[in-house]
Short mmCIF file of C-alpha atoms and ligand atoms in Angstrom, two decimals:
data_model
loop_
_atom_site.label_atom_id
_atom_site.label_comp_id
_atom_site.label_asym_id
_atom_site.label_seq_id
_atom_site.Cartn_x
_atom_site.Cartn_y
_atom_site.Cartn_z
CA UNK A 1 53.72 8.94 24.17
CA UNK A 2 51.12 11.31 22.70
CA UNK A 3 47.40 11.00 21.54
CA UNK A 4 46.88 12.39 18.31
CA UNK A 5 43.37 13.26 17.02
CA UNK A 6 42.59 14.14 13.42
CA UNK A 7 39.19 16.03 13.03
CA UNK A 8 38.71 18.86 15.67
CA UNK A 9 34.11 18.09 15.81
CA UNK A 10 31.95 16.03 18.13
CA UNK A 11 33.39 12.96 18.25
CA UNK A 12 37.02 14.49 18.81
CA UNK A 13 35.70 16.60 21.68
CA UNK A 14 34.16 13.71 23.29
CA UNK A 15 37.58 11.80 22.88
CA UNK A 16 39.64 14.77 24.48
CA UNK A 17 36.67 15.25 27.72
CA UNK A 18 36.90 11.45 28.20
CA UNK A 19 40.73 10.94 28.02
CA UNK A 20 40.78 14.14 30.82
CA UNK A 21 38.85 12.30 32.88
CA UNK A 22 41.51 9.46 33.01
CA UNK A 23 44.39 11.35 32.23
CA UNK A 24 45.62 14.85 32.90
CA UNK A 25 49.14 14.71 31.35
CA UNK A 26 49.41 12.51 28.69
CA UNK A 27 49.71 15.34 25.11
CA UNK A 28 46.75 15.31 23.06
CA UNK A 29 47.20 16.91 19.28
CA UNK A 30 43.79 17.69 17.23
CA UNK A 31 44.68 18.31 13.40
CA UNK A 32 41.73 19.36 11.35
CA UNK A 33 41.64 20.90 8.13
CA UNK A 34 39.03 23.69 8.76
CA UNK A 35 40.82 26.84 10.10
CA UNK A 36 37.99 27.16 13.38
CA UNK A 37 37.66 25.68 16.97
CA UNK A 38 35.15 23.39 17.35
CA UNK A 39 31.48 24.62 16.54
CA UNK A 40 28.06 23.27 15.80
CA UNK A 41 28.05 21.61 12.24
CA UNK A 42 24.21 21.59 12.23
CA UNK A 43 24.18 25.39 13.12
CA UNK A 44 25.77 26.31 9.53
CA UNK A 45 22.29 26.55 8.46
CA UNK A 46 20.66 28.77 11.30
CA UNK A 47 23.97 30.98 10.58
CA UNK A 48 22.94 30.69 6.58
CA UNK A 49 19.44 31.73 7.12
CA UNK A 50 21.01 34.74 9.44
CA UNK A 51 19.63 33.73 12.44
CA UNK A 52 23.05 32.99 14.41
CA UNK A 53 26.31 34.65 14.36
CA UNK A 54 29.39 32.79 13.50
CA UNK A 55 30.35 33.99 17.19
CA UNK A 56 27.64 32.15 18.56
CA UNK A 57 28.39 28.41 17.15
CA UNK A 58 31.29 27.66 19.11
CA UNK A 59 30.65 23.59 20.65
CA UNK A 60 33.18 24.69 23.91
CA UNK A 61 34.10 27.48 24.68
CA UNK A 62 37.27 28.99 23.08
CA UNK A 63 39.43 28.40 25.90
CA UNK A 64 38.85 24.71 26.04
CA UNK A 65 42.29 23.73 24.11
CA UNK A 66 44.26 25.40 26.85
CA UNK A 67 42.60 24.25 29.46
CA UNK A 68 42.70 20.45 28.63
CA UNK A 69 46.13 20.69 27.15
CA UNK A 70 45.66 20.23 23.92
CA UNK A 71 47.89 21.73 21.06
CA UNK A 72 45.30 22.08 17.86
CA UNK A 73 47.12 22.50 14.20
CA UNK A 74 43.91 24.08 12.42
CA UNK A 75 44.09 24.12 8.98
CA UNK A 76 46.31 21.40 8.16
CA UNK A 77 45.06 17.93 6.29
CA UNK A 78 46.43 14.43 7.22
CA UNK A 79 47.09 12.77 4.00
CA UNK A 80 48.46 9.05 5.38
CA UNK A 81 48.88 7.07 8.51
CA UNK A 82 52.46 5.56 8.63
CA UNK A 83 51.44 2.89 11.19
CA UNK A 84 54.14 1.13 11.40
CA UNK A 85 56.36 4.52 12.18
CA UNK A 86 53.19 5.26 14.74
CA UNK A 87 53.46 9.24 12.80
CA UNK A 88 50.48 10.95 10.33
CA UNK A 89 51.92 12.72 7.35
CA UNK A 90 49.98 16.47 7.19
CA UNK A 91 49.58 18.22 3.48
CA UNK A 92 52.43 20.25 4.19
CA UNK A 93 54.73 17.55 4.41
CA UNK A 94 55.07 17.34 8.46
CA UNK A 95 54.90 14.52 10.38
CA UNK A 96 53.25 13.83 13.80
CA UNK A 97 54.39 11.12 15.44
CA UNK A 98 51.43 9.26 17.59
CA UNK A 99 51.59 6.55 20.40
CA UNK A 100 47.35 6.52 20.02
CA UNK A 101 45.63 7.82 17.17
CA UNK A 102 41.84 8.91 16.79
CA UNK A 103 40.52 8.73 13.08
CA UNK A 104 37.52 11.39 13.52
CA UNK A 105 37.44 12.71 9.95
CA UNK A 106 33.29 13.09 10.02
CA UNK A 107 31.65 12.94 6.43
CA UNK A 108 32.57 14.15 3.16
CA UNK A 109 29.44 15.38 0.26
CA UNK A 110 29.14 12.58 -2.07
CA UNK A 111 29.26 14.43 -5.77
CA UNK A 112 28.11 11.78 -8.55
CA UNK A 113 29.69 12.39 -12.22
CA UNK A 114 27.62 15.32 -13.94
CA UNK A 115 28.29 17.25 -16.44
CA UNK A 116 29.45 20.65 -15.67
CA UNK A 117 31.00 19.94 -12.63
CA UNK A 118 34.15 22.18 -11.68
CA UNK A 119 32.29 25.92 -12.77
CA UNK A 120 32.26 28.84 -9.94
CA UNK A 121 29.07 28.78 -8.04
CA UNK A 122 28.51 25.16 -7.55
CA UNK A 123 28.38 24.44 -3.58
CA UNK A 124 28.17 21.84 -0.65
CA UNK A 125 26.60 22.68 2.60
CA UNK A 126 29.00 20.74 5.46
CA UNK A 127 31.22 23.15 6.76
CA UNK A 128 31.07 26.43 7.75
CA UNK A 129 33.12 27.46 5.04
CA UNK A 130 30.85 26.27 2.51
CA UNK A 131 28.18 28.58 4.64
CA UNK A 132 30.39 31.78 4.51
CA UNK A 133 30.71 31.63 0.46
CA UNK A 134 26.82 31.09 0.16
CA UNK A 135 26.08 33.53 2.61
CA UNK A 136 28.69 36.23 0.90
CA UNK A 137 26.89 35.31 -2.59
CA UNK A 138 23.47 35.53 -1.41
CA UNK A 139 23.12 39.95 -1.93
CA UNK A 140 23.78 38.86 -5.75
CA UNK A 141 21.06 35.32 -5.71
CA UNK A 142 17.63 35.36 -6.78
CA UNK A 143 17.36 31.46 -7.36
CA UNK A 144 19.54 28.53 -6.53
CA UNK A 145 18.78 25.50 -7.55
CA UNK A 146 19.78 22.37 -4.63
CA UNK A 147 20.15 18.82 -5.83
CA UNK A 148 18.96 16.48 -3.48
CA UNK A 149 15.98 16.66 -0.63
CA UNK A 150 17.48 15.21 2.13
CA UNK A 151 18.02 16.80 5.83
CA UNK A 152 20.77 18.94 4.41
CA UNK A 153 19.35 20.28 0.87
CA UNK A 154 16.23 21.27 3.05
CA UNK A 155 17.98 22.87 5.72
CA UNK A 156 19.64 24.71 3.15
CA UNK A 157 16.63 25.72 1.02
CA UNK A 158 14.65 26.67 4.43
CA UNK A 159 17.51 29.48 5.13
CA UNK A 160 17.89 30.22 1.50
CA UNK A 161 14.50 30.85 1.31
CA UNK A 162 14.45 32.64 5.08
CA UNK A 163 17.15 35.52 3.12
CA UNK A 164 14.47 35.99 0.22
CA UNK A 165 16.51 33.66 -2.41
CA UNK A 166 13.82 31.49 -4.51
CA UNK A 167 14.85 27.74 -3.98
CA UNK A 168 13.77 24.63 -6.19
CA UNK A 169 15.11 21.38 -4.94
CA UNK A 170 15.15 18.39 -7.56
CA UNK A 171 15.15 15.13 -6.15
CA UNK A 172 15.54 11.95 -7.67
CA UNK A 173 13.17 9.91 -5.29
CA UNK A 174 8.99 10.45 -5.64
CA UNK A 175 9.44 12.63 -2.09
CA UNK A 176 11.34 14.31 0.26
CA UNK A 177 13.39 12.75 2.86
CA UNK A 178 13.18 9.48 1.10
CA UNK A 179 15.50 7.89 3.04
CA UNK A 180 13.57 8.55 6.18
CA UNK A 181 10.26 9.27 5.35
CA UNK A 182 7.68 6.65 3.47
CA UNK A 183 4.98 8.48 0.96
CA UNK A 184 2.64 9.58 3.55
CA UNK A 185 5.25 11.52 5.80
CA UNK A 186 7.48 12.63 2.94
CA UNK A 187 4.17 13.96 1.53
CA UNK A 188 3.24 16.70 4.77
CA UNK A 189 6.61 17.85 4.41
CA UNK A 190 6.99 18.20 1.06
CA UNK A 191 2.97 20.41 1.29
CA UNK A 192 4.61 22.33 3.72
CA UNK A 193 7.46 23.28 2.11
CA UNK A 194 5.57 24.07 -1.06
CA UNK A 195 3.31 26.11 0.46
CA UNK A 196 6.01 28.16 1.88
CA UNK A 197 7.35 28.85 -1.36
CA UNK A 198 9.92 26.35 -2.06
CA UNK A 199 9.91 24.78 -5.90
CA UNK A 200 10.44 20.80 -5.53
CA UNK A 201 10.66 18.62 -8.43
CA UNK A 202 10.84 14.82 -8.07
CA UNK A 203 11.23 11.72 -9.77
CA UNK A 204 14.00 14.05 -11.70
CA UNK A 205 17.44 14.48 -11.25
CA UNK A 206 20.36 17.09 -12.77
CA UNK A 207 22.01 15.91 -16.20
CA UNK A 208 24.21 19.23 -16.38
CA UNK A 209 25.14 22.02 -14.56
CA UNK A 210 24.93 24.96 -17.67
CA UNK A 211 27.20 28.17 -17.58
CA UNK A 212 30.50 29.15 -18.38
CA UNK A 213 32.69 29.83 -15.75
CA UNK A 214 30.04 30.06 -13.70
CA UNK A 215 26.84 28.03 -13.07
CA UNK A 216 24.10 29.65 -13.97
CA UNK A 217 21.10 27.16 -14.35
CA UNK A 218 20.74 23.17 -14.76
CA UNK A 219 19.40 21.37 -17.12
CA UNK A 220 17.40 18.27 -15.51
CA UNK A 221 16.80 14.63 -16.99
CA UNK A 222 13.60 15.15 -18.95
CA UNK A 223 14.99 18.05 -20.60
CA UNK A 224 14.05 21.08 -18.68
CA UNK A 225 16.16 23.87 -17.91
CA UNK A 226 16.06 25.68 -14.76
CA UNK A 227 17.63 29.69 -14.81
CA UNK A 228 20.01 29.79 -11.19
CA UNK A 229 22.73 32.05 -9.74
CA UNK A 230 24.31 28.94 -7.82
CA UNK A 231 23.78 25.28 -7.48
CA UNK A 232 24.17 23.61 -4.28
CA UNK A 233 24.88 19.53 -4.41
CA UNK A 234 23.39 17.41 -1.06
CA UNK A 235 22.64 14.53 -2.44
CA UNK A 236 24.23 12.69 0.51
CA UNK A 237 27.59 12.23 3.03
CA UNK A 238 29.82 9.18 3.11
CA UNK A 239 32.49 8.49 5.66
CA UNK A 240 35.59 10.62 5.11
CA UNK A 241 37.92 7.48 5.29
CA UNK A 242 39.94 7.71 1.61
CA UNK A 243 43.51 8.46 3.18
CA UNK A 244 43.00 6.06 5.97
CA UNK A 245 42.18 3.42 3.51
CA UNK A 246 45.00 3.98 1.46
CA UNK A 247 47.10 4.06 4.67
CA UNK A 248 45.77 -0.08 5.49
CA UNK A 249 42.47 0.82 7.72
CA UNK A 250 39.76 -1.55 6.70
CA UNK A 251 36.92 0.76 5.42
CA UNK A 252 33.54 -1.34 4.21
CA UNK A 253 31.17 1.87 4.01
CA UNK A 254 32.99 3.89 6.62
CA UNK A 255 36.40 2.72 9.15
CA UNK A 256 34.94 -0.63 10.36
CA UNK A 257 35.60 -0.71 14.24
CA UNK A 258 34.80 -3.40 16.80
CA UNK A 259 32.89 -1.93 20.25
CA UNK A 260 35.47 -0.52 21.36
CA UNK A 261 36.25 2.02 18.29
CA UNK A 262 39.52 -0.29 17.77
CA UNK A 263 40.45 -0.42 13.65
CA UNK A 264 42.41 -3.15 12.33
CA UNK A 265 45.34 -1.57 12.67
CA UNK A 266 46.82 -1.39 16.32
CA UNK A 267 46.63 1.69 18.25
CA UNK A 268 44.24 3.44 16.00
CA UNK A 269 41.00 4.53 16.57
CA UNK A 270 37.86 5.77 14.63
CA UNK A 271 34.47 7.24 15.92
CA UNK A 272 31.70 9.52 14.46
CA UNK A 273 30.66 10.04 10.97
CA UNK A 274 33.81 7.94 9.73
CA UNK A 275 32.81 5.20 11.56
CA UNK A 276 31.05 2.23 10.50
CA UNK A 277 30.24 1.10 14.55
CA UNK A 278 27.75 -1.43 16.06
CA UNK A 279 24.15 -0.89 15.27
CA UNK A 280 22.54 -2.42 18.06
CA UNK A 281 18.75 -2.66 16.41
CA UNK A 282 20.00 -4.49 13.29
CA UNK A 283 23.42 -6.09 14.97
CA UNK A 284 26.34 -6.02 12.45
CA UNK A 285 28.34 -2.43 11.80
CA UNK A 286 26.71 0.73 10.33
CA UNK A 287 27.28 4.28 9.67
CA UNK A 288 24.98 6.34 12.11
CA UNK A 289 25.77 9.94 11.36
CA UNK A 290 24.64 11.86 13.60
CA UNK A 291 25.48 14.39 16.62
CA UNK A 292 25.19 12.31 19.89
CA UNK A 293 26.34 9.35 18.42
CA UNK A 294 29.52 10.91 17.00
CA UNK A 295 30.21 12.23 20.79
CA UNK A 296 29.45 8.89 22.38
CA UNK A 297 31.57 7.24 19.99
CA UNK A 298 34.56 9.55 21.00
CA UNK A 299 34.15 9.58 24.30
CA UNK A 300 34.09 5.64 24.05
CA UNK A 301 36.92 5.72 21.74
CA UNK A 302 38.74 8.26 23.85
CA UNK A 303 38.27 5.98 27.35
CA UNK A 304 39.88 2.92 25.58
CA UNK A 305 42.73 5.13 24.19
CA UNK A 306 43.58 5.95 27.94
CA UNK A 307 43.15 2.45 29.21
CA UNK A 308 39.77 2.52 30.54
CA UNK A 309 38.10 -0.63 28.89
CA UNK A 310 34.40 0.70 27.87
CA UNK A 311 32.37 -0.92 24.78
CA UNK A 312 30.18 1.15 22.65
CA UNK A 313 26.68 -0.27 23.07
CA UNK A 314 25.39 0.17 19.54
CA UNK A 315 23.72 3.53 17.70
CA UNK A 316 19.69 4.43 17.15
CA UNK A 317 19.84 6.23 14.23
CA UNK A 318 17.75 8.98 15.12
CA UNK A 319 16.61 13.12 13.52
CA UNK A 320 14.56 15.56 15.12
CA UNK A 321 14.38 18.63 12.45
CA UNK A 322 11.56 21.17 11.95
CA UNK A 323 11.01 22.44 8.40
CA UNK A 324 9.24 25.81 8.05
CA UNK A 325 7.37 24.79 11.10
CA UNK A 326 6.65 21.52 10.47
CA UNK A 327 8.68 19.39 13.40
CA UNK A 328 9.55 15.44 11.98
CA UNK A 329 11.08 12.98 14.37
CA UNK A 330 12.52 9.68 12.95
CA UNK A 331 14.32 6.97 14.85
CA UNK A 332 15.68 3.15 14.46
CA UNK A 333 14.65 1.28 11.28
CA UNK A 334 11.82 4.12 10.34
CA UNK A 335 11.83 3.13 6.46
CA UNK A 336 12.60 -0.34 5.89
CA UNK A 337 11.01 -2.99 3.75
CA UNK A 338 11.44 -6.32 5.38
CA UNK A 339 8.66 -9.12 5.88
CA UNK A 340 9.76 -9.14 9.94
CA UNK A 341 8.78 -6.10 10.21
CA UNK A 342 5.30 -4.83 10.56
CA UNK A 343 4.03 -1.04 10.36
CA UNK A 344 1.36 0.91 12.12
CA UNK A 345 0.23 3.82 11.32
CA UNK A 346 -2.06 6.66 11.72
CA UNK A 347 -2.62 10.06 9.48
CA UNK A 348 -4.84 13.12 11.34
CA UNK A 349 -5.03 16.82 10.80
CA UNK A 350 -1.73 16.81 9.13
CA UNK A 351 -0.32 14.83 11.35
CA UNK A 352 1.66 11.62 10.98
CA UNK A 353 2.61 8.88 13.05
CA UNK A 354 4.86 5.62 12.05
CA UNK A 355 5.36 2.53 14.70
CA UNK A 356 7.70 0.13 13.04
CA UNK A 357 7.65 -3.25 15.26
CA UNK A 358 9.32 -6.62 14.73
CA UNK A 359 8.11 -9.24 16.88
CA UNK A 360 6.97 -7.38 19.88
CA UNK A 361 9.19 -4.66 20.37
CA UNK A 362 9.55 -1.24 18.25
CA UNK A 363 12.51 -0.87 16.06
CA UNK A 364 11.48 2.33 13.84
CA UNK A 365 8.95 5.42 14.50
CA UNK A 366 8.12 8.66 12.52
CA UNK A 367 6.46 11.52 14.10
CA UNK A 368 5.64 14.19 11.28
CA UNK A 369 3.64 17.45 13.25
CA UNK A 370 2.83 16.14 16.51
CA UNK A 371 5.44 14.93 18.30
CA UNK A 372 4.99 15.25 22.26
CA UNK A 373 4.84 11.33 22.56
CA UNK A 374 7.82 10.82 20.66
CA UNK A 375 10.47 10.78 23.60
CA UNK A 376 8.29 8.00 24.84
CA UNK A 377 8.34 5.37 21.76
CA UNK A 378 12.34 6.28 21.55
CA UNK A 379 12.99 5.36 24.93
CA UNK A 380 10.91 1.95 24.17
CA UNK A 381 12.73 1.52 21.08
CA UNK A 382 16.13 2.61 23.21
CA UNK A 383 15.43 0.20 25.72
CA UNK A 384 13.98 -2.66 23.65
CA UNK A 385 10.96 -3.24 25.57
CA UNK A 386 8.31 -5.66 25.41
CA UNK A 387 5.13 -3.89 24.06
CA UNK A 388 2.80 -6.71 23.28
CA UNK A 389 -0.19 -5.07 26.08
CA UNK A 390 -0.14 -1.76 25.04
CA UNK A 391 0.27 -3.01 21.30
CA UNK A 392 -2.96 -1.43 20.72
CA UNK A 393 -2.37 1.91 22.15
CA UNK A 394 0.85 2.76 20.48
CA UNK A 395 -0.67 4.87 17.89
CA UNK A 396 -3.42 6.71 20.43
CA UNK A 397 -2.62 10.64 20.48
CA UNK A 398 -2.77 10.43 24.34
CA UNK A 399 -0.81 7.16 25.13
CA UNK A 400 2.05 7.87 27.34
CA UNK A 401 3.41 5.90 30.92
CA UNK A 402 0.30 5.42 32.03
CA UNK A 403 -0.39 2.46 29.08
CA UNK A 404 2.92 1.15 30.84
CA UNK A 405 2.62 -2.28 32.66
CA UNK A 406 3.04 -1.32 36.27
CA UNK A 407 5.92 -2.54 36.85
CA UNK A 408 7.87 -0.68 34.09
CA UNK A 409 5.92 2.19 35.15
CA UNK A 410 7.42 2.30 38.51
CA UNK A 411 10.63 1.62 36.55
CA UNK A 412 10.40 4.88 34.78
CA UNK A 413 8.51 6.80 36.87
CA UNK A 414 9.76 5.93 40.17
CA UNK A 415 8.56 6.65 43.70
CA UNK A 416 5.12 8.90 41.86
CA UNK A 417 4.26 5.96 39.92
CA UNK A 418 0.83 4.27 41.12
C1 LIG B 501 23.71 21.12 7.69
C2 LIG B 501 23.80 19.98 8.66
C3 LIG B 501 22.80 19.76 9.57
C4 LIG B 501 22.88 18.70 10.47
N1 LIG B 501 21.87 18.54 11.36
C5 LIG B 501 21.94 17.55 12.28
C6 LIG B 501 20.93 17.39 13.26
O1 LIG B 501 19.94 18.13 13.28
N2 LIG B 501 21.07 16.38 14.18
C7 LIG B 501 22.14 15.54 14.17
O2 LIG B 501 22.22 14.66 15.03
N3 LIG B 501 23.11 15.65 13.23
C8 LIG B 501 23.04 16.64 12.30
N4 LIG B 501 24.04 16.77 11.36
C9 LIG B 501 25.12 15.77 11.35
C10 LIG B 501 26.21 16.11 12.37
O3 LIG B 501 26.69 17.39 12.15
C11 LIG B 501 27.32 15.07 12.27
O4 LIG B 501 26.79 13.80 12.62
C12 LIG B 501 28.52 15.37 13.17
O5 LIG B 501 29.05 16.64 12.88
C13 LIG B 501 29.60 14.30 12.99
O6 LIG B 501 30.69 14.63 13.79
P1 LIG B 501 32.15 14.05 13.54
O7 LIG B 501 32.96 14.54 14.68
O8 LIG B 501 32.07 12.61 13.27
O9 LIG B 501 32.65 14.70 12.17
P2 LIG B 501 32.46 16.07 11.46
O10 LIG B 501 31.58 17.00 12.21
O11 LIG B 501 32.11 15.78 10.05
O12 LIG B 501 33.93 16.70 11.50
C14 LIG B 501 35.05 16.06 10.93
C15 LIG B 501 36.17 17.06 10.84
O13 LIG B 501 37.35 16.42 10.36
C16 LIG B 501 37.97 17.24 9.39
N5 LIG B 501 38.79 16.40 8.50
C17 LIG B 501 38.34 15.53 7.57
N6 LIG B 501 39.38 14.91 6.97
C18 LIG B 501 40.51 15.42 7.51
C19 LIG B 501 41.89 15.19 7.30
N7 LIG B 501 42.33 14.29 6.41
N8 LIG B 501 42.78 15.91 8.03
C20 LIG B 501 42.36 16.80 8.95
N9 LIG B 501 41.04 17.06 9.20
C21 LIG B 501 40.14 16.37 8.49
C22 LIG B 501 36.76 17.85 8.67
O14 LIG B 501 37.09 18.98 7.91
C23 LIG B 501 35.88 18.19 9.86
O15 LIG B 501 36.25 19.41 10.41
C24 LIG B 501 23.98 17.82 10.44
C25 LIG B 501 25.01 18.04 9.52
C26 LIG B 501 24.94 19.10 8.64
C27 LIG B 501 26.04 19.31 7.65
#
């Protein structure tokens, strides 16, 4: 029997260190279709902006494969899951066969219909392929335009704009970070980024990509045309889960798993951006995508592949970025309508800070500019605590263990606490 992996990122490398752990011999495959060992997704920007070699992004260190006896095929696709053959069918018309098999096939750019699609010079920003053809262009750029101001588009435009390139990101929503950020927050951000440089248009979106065989400007909804030497589309990531869906994996949003990253179909596996796991704030399944939960995921999925019953406790969803020196934390439920919910808030010097509560525990915080307290309200919002006696000192700049009742103090704090 064999374990076979597809997707060589986070949540395969915590599948392959937690199957070690239980198992030294059993033959673990990893088939990705990027040519590269495994290396920090989030650093394709940092490398963008030339501020970290390509050498320098590696997630283990090059050696790893050998040492845990793994065989990688890099640059190879799986196209279907034969499960009732137990094999996965690669591009190239190979078969693997699998006795367990991890889907870990991370998040694909979602690209809405527009017109003038399909010309040179139109971009994602995922991989670090799509890194290495910006980068190569970026001696010829002046401007790029980037649709969509989410965590990726401004990544992008901060090391766009780091290399000298002029940037204007049109978003659809009235701010940046909608999905994350309310008005308030979204606001700072978007202040900072303007006064760094960056163009942002809202409430506005991209009806055509002009050019001819290359893109060479936009024209947006109400009409205006903006001049570029490449367009780069973030408007969002959903689960990479087409083939597996097509091969008889139940996919709502992303590969629906139970806790313990079981599919529908026996002996396969999903975790990470794929997955659509247990959100433990909101119960049900959702699509967390993000770093540490991709790795937990894997590693869970990867302990119940070798026999080792273990149940995935539930995702925070949870983003600590800084944007041209602005830092933003957001965790849990941090922009949410919903009458159980209730907001606090507080805006000083620039500074932001969100408490989302229902009942009396938190469930959702935004830190925009000061953030010191932040690890704090995560680990309340982690641990589910009861907050109603230091209700009123959630928002305080200085509130920290010491607005703990004792007891949990001691908890935390241990032997020091008083
Ligand atoms: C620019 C950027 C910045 C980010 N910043 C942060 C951050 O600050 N904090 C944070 O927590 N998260 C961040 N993320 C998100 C984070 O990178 C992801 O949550 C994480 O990489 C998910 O890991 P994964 O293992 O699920 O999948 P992925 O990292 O998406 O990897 C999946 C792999 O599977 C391969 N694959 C897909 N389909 C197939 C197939 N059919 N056959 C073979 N191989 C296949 C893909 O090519 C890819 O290599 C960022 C992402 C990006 C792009």
């Amino acid at each position: 029997m064999s374990y076979v992996i597809i997707g060589n990122s986070v949540a395969a490398i915590g599948a392959i260190e937690a199957i070690r752990k239980v198992d030294k011999e059993i033959n673990i495959t990893v088939i990705s279709d990027e040519p590269y060992l495994v290396y920090s997704r989030p650093l394709i920007s940092e490398f963008l902006a030339g501020q970290v070699k390509e050498e320098m992004m590696g997630y283990r260190e090059p050696g790893f494969y050998e040492k845990n006896g793994v065989t990688t095929k890099l640059g190879k696709r799986v196209v279907a899951i034969d499960s009732a053959k137990k094999s996965v069918k690669l591009d190239n018309g190979e078969e693997v066969a699998y006795g367990k098999l991890l889907i870990a096939t991370g998040g694909t750019p979602f690209i809405p219909p527009m017109k003038g699609l399909g010309k040179e010079r139109i971009y994602t920003f995922i991989k670090m392929d799509d890194a290495k053809q910006i980068d190569a262009l970026v001696p010829e750029m002046d401007h790029v335009v980037i649709i969509g101001a989410g965590l990726i588009g401004l990544k992008a435009a901060e090391s766009l704009h780091h290399r000298g390139v002029e940037v204007t990101v049109v978003e659809l929503a009235n701010r940046v970070m909608a999905a994350v950020l309310d008005v308030d927050a979204g606001g700072i951000v978007q202040s900072a980024l303007e006064k760094a440089g960056i163009n942002i248009v809202t409430e506005n979106t991209v009806d055509e990509i002009l050019g001819g065989k290359a893109a060479n400007g936009v024209r947006l909804k109400d009409g205006r045309e903006i001049r570029c030497d490449a367009v780069i589309v973030a408007i969002g990531v959903v689960p990479n889960a087409v083939f597996a869906k097509e091969s008889g994996v139940e996919v709502n949003r992303g590969i629906v798993t139970d806790n313990h990253m079981r599919t529908n179909l026996p002996d396969v596996y999903a975790a990470g951006d794929v997955t659509e796991g247990p959100d433990y704030l909101n119960g049900g399944n959702r699509v967390i995508p993000i770093w540490p939960n991709a790795y937990i995921q894997g590693k869970i999925a990867g302990l119940n592949m070798a026999g080792v019953e273990r149940e995935f406790t539930g995702g925070l969803a949870m983003n600590s970025i800084e944007l041209f020196g602005v830092p933003v934390i957001t965790a849990g439920l941090s922009n949410i309508d919903s009458d159980d919910l209730e907001v606090l808030t507080k805006i000083e010097n620039g500074n932001y800070r969100k408490i989302v509560l229902r009942g009396s525990t938190i469930v959702g915080a935004v830190f925009v500019g000061k953030i010191d307290r932040a690890g704090i309200i995560t680990g309340l919002i982690r641990d589910q605590i009861d907050i109603s006696s230091m209700r009123d000192r959630l928002l305080a700049d200085d509130f920290g263990y010491i607005d703990f009742p004792v007891e949990l103090r001691k908890e935390r704090l241990g032997a020091v606490a008083k």
